[in-house]
Structures are given as structure tokens and as C-alpha cells.
Amino acid sequence: VQLVESGGGLVQPGGSLRLSCVSSGFPLDYYAIGWFRQAPGKEREGVSCSSASDGSTYYTDSVKGRFTIVRDNAKNTVYLQMDSLKPEDTAVYYCAAIALSTYDYTCLTYHYDYWGQGTQVTVSS
């Protein structure tokens, strides 16, 4: 079971990035998927999550209207489209997965079993 993120980088405020998370070793169809982030000195927080059973989504308040999570089960890939980026979005972003049989409608960090290595997103002028 492996998750690999990509797409991070340095972007100016107001810019956009698209993060990708590719899974191997398990089909995404049966897993809830989440994007989380951790800024220096802060706890890891749930940014956006997608349920396995019906694809419903959750966004933390600070990213609503700016970020979009997209699940492509056929490609075993989940994307996080990030628009109108702000300096406070700077963090290491992680994708994570949890089996549907364990949890589904959740964006709580401690519910997730499988984690990627993270990708750095820096928003700065």
C-alpha cells in the first residue's frame, strides 16, 4: 500500500497549483481519501476529504471556494486543485487513505491509516 504525492512548489499569492496523489497496492474505490497539511509549529489538519461510498466531499472553512478535491478511481489518483492561494496555505501537504470498512465520512487525521510522504507548498511573493 503506497501513496505518492506530487505537484507542490513555490507559487505567488493568488496563484494556483494542482496536487496529485497516486495510490498503488489498493483500489481507491474502497477507500476514503483525504488531503491534509501541516505548517511549521502547527498540528496536521484536514483540508479536504472525499468519501468512498458516494464521493461526498468536505472542505475546511479556510479553503472553501478555493480548493477542489477530485477523485479519479480509474487512475487510482486523487487531485487537489488549489486556486487563489494565500501565504497561510504554505505547508507540507499529505494525502491519506482509510478503508471504507473502517471509516468513510471523516476528515479527522487520526482516522487515516495510510499516508504519503508529503509535498511542500509555499505561497510567497
Backbone as a chain_set.jsonl record, in Angstrom:
{"seq": "VQLVESGGGLVQPGGSLRLSCVSSGFPLDYYAIGWFRQAPGKEREGVSCSSASDGSTYYTDSVKGRFTIVRDNAKNTVYLQMDSLKPEDTAVYYCAAIALSTYDYTCLTYHYDYWGQGTQVTVSS", "coords": {"N": [[0.852, -1.189, 0.0], [0.742, 2.057, -1.007], [1.097, 5.577, -1.178], [1.661, 8.333, -3.222], [2.536, 11.623, -3.429], [2.535, 14.539, -5.543], [3.331, 17.632, -7.257], [3.627, 19.885, -5.71], [5.149, 23.09, -4.84], [6.619, 26.361, -5.372], [4.68, 29.239, -5.337], [3.152, 32.319, -6.284], [1.156, 34.558, -4.27], [-2.348, 34.298, -4.865], [-2.04, 32.631, -6.982], [-2.158, 29.312, -8.557], [-2.117, 25.779, -7.91], [-1.93, 22.302, -8.662], [-2.241, 19.448, -6.893], [-1.32, 16.02, -6.93], [-2.168, 12.675, -6.088], [-1.198, 9.473, -6.142], [-2.218, 6.171, -5.856], [-0.992, 2.931, -5.011], [-1.201, -0.591, -4.895], [-3.668, -0.844, -3.775], [-7.157, -0.47, -4.597], [-8.66, 2.66, -5.153], [-11.375, 2.899, -5.011], [-12.523, 1.764, -2.742], [-11.796, 3.237, -0.598], [-11.797, 5.944, 1.636], [-10.521, 9.149, 0.972], [-8.181, 11.645, 1.806], [-6.885, 14.996, 1.935], [-4.363, 16.537, 3.703], [-2.656, 18.961, 5.726], [0.345, 20.382, 7.065], [1.707, 22.959, 8.747], [4.726, 24.68, 9.748], [5.29, 24.293, 13.194], [2.648, 23.865, 13.735], [-0.307, 21.797, 14.207], [-1.151, 18.9, 12.281], [-3.709, 19.206, 9.882], [-6.991, 18.484, 8.595], [-7.71, 19.155, 5.272], [-9.266, 18.686, 2.94], [-11.59, 16.155, 2.122], [-12.735, 13.068, 0.68], [-15.431, 10.918, 0.397], [-15.724, 7.315, 0.152], [-18.021, 5.856, -0.445], [-20.07, 7.494, -1.619], [-18.811, 9.623, -2.754], [-19.034, 12.087, -1.567], [-17.942, 15.266, -0.357], [-15.689, 17.099, 1.776], [-14.656, 20.222, 3.051], [-12.336, 22.179, 4.791], [-13.07, 25.215, 6.506], [-11.377, 27.377, 5.809], [-10.537, 26.94, 3.196], [-12.676, 26.677, 1.569], [-14.378, 27.174, -1.481], [-12.059, 27.772, -2.786], [-10.36, 25.56, -3.026], [-10.475, 22.341, -4.598], [-11.352, 18.991, -4.439], [-10.756, 16.117, -6.333], [-11.603, 12.977, -7.377], [-10.314, 10.26, -9.156], [-11.046, 7.29, -9.754], [-10.502, 5.342, -11.655], [-7.932, 5.855, -12.449], [-6.685, 5.551, -10.117], [-6.084, 7.849, -8.658], [-6.047, 10.897, -6.871], [-6.815, 14.301, -6.861], [-5.93, 17.598, -5.81], [-7.055, 20.58, -6.464], [-5.885, 23.758, -6.201], [-6.692, 26.998, -5.879], [-6.431, 30.606, -5.99], [-4.414, 30.993, -4.061], [-3.046, 31.576, -0.806], [-0.645, 33.11, 1.437], [-0.933, 31.87, 3.924], [-1.598, 29.311, 3.251], [0.678, 27.932, 2.995], [2.482, 25.019, 3.563], [3.337, 21.572, 4.324], [1.833, 19.239, 2.327], [-0.186, 16.398, 2.583], [-1.464, 13.322, 1.325], [-3.896, 10.906, 2.274], [-5.331, 7.738, 3.209], [-8.148, 5.691, 4.088], [-9.67, 2.623, 4.775], [-12.907, 1.892, 3.505], [-14.407, 0.136, 5.008], [-13.687, 0.675, 7.55], [-13.686, 3.519, 8.222], [-15.567, 6.193, 6.749], [-17.0, 8.772, 6.119], [-15.153, 11.028, 7.021], [-12.762, 13.405, 8.107], [-10.813, 13.448, 9.889], [-7.614, 13.456, 11.195], [-6.518, 11.326, 12.722], [-8.02, 9.18, 12.013], [-7.099, 8.102, 9.711], [-5.214, 5.651, 7.993], [-3.204, 5.176, 6.04], [-0.516, 6.912, 4.599], [0.968, 9.391, 2.483], [4.237, 10.683, 1.529], [4.346, 13.38, 1.541], [4.216, 16.722, 0.153], [5.747, 19.8, -0.495], [4.236, 22.946, -0.289], [4.578, 26.255, -1.038], [3.611, 29.502, -0.605], [4.343, 32.538, -1.667], [5.526, 35.85, -2.271]], "CA": [[0.0, 0.0, 0.0], [1.599, 3.23, -1.122], [0.538, 6.818, -1.712], [2.744, 9.221, -3.633], [2.055, 12.947, -3.812], [3.377, 15.37, -6.4], [2.694, 18.859, -7.701], [3.914, 21.026, -4.862], [6.137, 24.027, -5.353], [6.554, 27.76, -4.954], [3.72, 29.985, -6.15], [2.844, 33.638, -5.749], [-0.224, 34.708, -3.781], [-3.316, 34.385, -5.937], [-1.758, 31.617, -7.979], [-2.804, 28.002, -8.461], [-1.349, 24.544, -8.014], [-2.716, 21.073, -8.586], [-1.545, 18.324, -6.286], [-1.782, 14.69, -7.319], [-1.855, 11.581, -5.167], [-1.396, 8.2, -6.828], [-2.165, 5.02, -4.95], [-0.611, 1.637, -5.563], [-1.386, -1.665, -3.937], [-5.073, -0.959, -3.407], [-8.028, 0.352, -5.443], [-9.205, 3.793, -4.407], [-12.841, 2.802, -4.918], [-12.979, 1.301, -1.441], [-11.102, 3.998, 0.434], [-11.945, 7.39, 1.79], [-9.25, 9.813, 0.688], [-8.118, 12.996, 2.332], [-5.698, 15.848, 1.837], [-4.065, 17.153, 4.98], [-1.48, 19.821, 5.641], [0.989, 20.719, 8.327], [2.603, 24.111, 8.686], [5.711, 24.645, 10.837], [4.805, 24.641, 14.51], [1.206, 23.642, 13.86], [-0.755, 20.426, 14.078], [-1.658, 18.499, 10.976], [-5.147, 19.43, 9.811], [-7.688, 18.014, 7.404], [-8.024, 20.215, 4.322], [-10.387, 18.252, 2.11], [-11.708, 14.704, 2.102], [-13.739, 12.515, -0.231], [-15.895, 9.611, 0.874], [-15.653, 6.225, -0.813], [-19.326, 5.299, -0.792], [-20.855, 8.335, -2.524], [-17.999, 10.718, -3.284], [-19.29, 13.377, -0.936], [-16.689, 15.953, -0.042], [-15.599, 18.01, 2.925], [-13.587, 21.217, 2.979], [-12.213, 23.019, 5.961], [-13.619, 26.542, 6.179], [-10.402, 28.314, 5.24], [-10.252, 26.671, 1.782], [-13.927, 26.57, 0.813], [-14.464, 28.087, -2.617], [-10.745, 27.935, -3.417], [-9.782, 24.239, -3.274], [-11.401, 21.325, -5.077], [-10.824, 17.626, -4.447], [-11.311, 15.338, -7.432], [-11.202, 11.57, -7.296], [-10.379, 9.51, -10.405], [-10.808, 5.914, -9.313], [-9.949, 4.555, -12.761], [-6.49, 6.106, -12.47], [-6.183, 5.452, -8.736], [-5.475, 9.146, -8.408], [-6.849, 11.962, -6.295], [-6.219, 15.61, -7.095], [-6.376, 18.75, -5.039], [-6.872, 21.809, -7.212], [-5.8, 24.861, -5.242], [-6.735, 28.299, -6.556], [-6.4, 31.795, -5.12], [-3.59, 30.607, -2.921], [-2.668, 32.61, 0.146], [0.549, 32.727, 2.2], [-1.289, 30.963, 5.023], [-1.732, 27.944, 2.734], [2.01, 27.32, 2.984], [2.544, 23.842, 4.435], [3.538, 20.289, 3.66], [0.531, 18.628, 2.058], [-0.165, 14.945, 2.57], [-2.697, 12.603, 1.081], [-4.049, 9.767, 3.162], [-6.448, 6.861, 2.866], [-8.674, 4.787, 5.102], [-10.587, 1.677, 4.158], [-14.334, 2.155, 3.683], [-14.935, -0.748, 6.042], [-13.303, 1.213, 8.854], [-14.302, 4.84, 8.313], [-15.816, 6.774, 5.433], [-17.249, 10.215, 6.166], [-14.296, 11.578, 8.047], [-11.563, 14.149, 7.722], [-10.015, 13.514, 11.1], [-6.279, 12.933, 10.913], [-6.225, 10.064, 13.394], [-8.821, 8.094, 11.422], [-6.496, 7.646, 8.467], [-4.167, 4.646, 8.204], [-2.137, 5.173, 5.042], [-0.078, 8.276, 4.342], [2.06, 9.643, 1.568], [5.427, 11.29, 2.123], [4.124, 14.81, 1.605], [4.79, 17.608, -0.862], [5.804, 21.159, 0.047], [3.596, 24.053, -0.997], [4.997, 27.539, -0.485], [2.943, 30.628, -1.254], [5.129, 33.704, -1.274], [5.914, 36.756, -3.354]], "C": [[0.886, 1.237, 0.0], [0.828, 4.402, -1.72], [1.693, 7.743, -2.033], [2.149, 10.537, -4.119], [3.048, 13.626, -4.751], [2.621, 16.657, -6.707], [2.933, 20.07, -6.828], [4.948, 21.947, -5.493], [5.95, 25.407, -4.762], [5.622, 28.508, -5.9], [3.459, 31.324, -5.485], [1.416, 33.676, -5.203], [-1.181, 34.966, -4.935], [-3.137, 33.356, -7.021], [-2.454, 30.295, -7.703], [-1.77, 26.882, -8.526], [-2.33, 23.382, -8.035], [-1.835, 19.963, -8.034], [-2.159, 17.023, -6.771], [-1.345, 13.681, -6.272], [-2.2, 10.283, -5.873], [-1.253, 7.068, -5.83], [-1.697, 3.781, -5.7], [-0.778, 0.585, -4.477], [-2.812, -1.813, -3.461], [-5.909, -0.061, -4.306], [-8.674, 1.461, -4.617], [-10.714, 3.7, -4.193], [-13.315, 2.523, -3.497], [-12.311, 2.044, -0.292], [-11.568, 5.446, 0.452], [-10.563, 8.007, 1.621], [-9.286, 11.231, 1.242], [-6.815, 13.694, 1.991], [-5.557, 16.571, 3.171], [-2.861, 18.06, 4.801], [-0.951, 20.11, 7.04], [1.974, 21.847, 8.097], [3.579, 24.035, 9.854], [5.106, 25.101, 12.162], [3.322, 24.422, 14.729], [0.879, 22.165, 13.736], [-1.212, 20.159, 12.644], [-3.18, 18.653, 10.973], [-5.724, 18.864, 8.519], [-8.088, 19.191, 6.524], [-9.269, 19.873, 3.51], [-10.398, 16.735, 2.053], [-12.863, 14.268, 1.216], [-14.14, 11.128, 0.246], [-15.808, 8.578, -0.241], [-17.028, 5.828, -1.322], [-20.099, 6.153, -1.783], [-20.098, 9.538, -3.057], [-18.267, 12.064, -2.67], [-17.989, 13.959, -0.425], [-16.839, 16.861, 1.173], [-14.452, 18.972, 2.66], [-13.529, 21.964, 4.308], [-12.572, 24.45, 5.561], [-12.634, 27.441, 5.436], [-10.124, 28.086, 3.758], [-11.52, 26.566, 0.94], [-13.995, 27.628, -0.289], [-13.151, 28.286, -3.346], [-10.122, 26.596, -3.812], [-10.869, 23.296, -3.748], [-10.711, 19.967, -5.071], [-11.539, 16.848, -5.541], [-10.731, 13.932, -7.355], [-11.362, 10.937, -8.669], [-10.026, 8.063, -10.084], [-10.171, 5.061, -10.408], [-8.432, 4.693, -12.849], [-5.856, 5.95, -11.095], [-5.483, 6.737, -8.306], [-6.501, 10.102, -7.809], [-6.091, 13.276, -6.475], [-6.743, 16.616, -6.082], [-6.025, 19.985, -5.867], [-6.943, 22.969, -6.24], [-5.692, 26.165, -6.018], [-6.716, 29.42, -5.527], [-5.586, 31.525, -3.863], [-3.15, 31.811, -2.107], [-1.402, 32.17, 0.883], [0.237, 31.75, 3.331], [-1.583, 29.547, 4.564], [-0.385, 27.219, 2.69], [2.094, 26.205, 4.015], [3.055, 22.66, 3.621], [2.159, 19.641, 3.534], [0.701, 17.119, 1.918], [-1.502, 14.413, 2.066], [-2.698, 11.354, 1.958], [-5.296, 8.982, 2.779], [-6.855, 6.015, 4.061], [-9.702, 3.888, 4.43], [-12.031, 2.019, 4.497], [-14.915, 1.334, 4.822], [-14.614, -0.251, 7.447], [-13.965, 2.56, 9.103], [-14.601, 5.319, 6.903], [-15.949, 8.292, 5.536], [-16.442, 10.835, 7.298], [-13.154, 12.359, 7.431], [-10.707, 14.377, 8.968], [-8.696, 12.791, 10.872], [-6.084, 11.528, 11.479], [-7.069, 8.91, 12.903], [-8.12, 7.45, 10.234], [-5.285, 6.757, 8.733], [-2.961, 4.804, 7.284], [-1.82, 6.605, 4.62], [1.006, 8.314, 3.278], [3.193, 10.369, 2.28], [5.319, 12.804, 2.222], [4.791, 15.57, 0.472], [4.671, 19.047, -0.354], [5.09, 22.136, -0.878], [3.99, 25.34, -0.292], [4.351, 28.648, -1.296], [3.627, 31.902, -0.763], [5.433, 34.553, -2.496], [7.425, 36.985, -3.324]], "O": [[1.689, 1.432, 0.912], [0.022, 4.241, -2.637], [2.601, 7.921, -1.221], [1.374, 10.576, -5.074], [4.241, 13.322, -4.746], [1.421, 16.76, -6.45], [2.493, 21.17, -7.162], [5.54, 21.636, -6.527], [5.223, 25.596, -3.787], [5.761, 28.417, -7.12], [3.536, 31.445, -4.262], [0.565, 32.901, -5.639], [-0.888, 35.733, -5.852], [-3.994, 33.218, -7.894], [-3.228, 30.165, -6.755], [-0.7, 27.027, -9.117], [-3.429, 23.474, -7.488], [-0.823, 19.591, -8.628], [-3.366, 16.937, -6.994], [-0.289, 13.818, -5.653], [-3.366, 10.023, -6.168], [-0.295, 7.012, -5.06], [-1.981, 3.616, -6.886], [-0.528, 0.838, -3.298], [-3.144, -2.803, -2.808], [-5.439, 0.993, -4.736], [-9.172, 1.22, -3.518], [-11.261, 4.346, -3.3], [-14.38, 2.988, -3.091], [-12.262, 1.556, 0.836], [-11.711, 6.083, -0.592], [-9.562, 7.451, 2.073], [-10.3, 11.923, 1.152], [-5.781, 13.057, 1.787], [-6.516, 17.14, 3.691], [-2.127, 17.934, 3.821], [-1.677, 20.088, 8.034], [2.945, 21.708, 7.352], [3.284, 23.384, 10.856], [4.488, 26.163, 12.24], [2.792, 24.755, 15.79], [1.678, 21.38, 13.227], [-1.602, 21.068, 11.91], [-3.854, 18.28, 11.933], [-5.044, 18.777, 7.496], [-8.739, 20.124, 6.995], [-10.202, 20.671, 3.409], [-9.348, 16.101, 1.948], [-13.836, 14.999, 1.027], [-13.289, 10.268, 0.471], [-15.816, 8.92, -1.424], [-17.187, 5.5, -2.498], [-20.725, 5.616, -2.697], [-20.677, 10.384, -3.738], [-17.793, 13.083, -3.174], [-17.052, 13.23, -0.1], [-17.927, 17.311, 1.533], [-13.415, 18.592, 2.118], [-14.56, 22.331, 4.871], [-12.395, 24.842, 4.408], [-13.024, 28.182, 4.534], [-9.531, 28.95, 3.113], [-11.442, 26.386, -0.275], [-13.711, 28.805, -0.066], [-13.122, 28.901, -4.412], [-9.429, 26.512, -4.827], [-12.031, 23.42, -3.361], [-9.623, 19.809, -5.625], [-12.762, 16.906, -5.666], [-9.517, 13.744, -7.279], [-12.42, 11.055, -9.287], [-8.862, 7.664, -10.137], [-9.387, 4.158, -10.116], [-7.736, 3.768, -13.268], [-4.66, 6.181, -10.917], [-4.427, 6.707, -7.673], [-7.67, 10.108, -8.197], [-4.88, 13.343, -6.266], [-7.856, 16.491, -5.571], [-4.864, 20.382, -5.961], [-7.939, 23.145, -5.539], [-4.714, 26.398, -6.727], [-6.958, 29.197, -4.341], [-6.027, 31.801, -2.747], [-2.916, 32.899, -2.632], [-1.115, 30.974, 0.945], [1.062, 30.895, 3.656], [-1.797, 28.664, 5.395], [-0.326, 26.028, 2.382], [1.813, 26.416, 5.195], [3.188, 22.735, 2.399], [1.422, 19.516, 4.512], [1.601, 16.634, 1.233], [-2.551, 14.991, 2.35], [-1.65, 10.825, 2.327], [-6.195, 9.496, 2.114], [-6.041, 5.671, 4.918], [-10.504, 4.345, 3.615], [-12.344, 2.388, 5.629], [-15.819, 1.791, 5.522], [-15.209, -0.71, 8.422], [-14.711, 2.728, 10.069], [-13.946, 4.887, 5.955], [-15.068, 9.016, 5.071], [-16.962, 11.126, 8.375], [-12.647, 12.011, 6.364], [-9.982, 15.365, 9.076], [-8.673, 11.65, 10.41], [-5.553, 10.647, 10.804], [-6.865, 7.773, 13.327], [-8.507, 6.366, 9.798], [-4.444, 7.062, 9.579], [-1.825, 4.59, 7.706], [-2.714, 7.399, 4.326], [1.841, 7.415, 3.176], [3.119, 10.635, 3.479], [6.115, 13.441, 2.913], [5.792, 15.128, -0.093], [3.625, 19.454, 0.152], [5.313, 22.148, -2.089], [3.763, 25.497, 0.908], [4.518, 28.726, -2.513], [3.504, 32.286, 0.4], [5.579, 34.044, -3.608], [7.955, 37.72, -4.157]]}, "num_chains": 1, "name": "protein.A"}
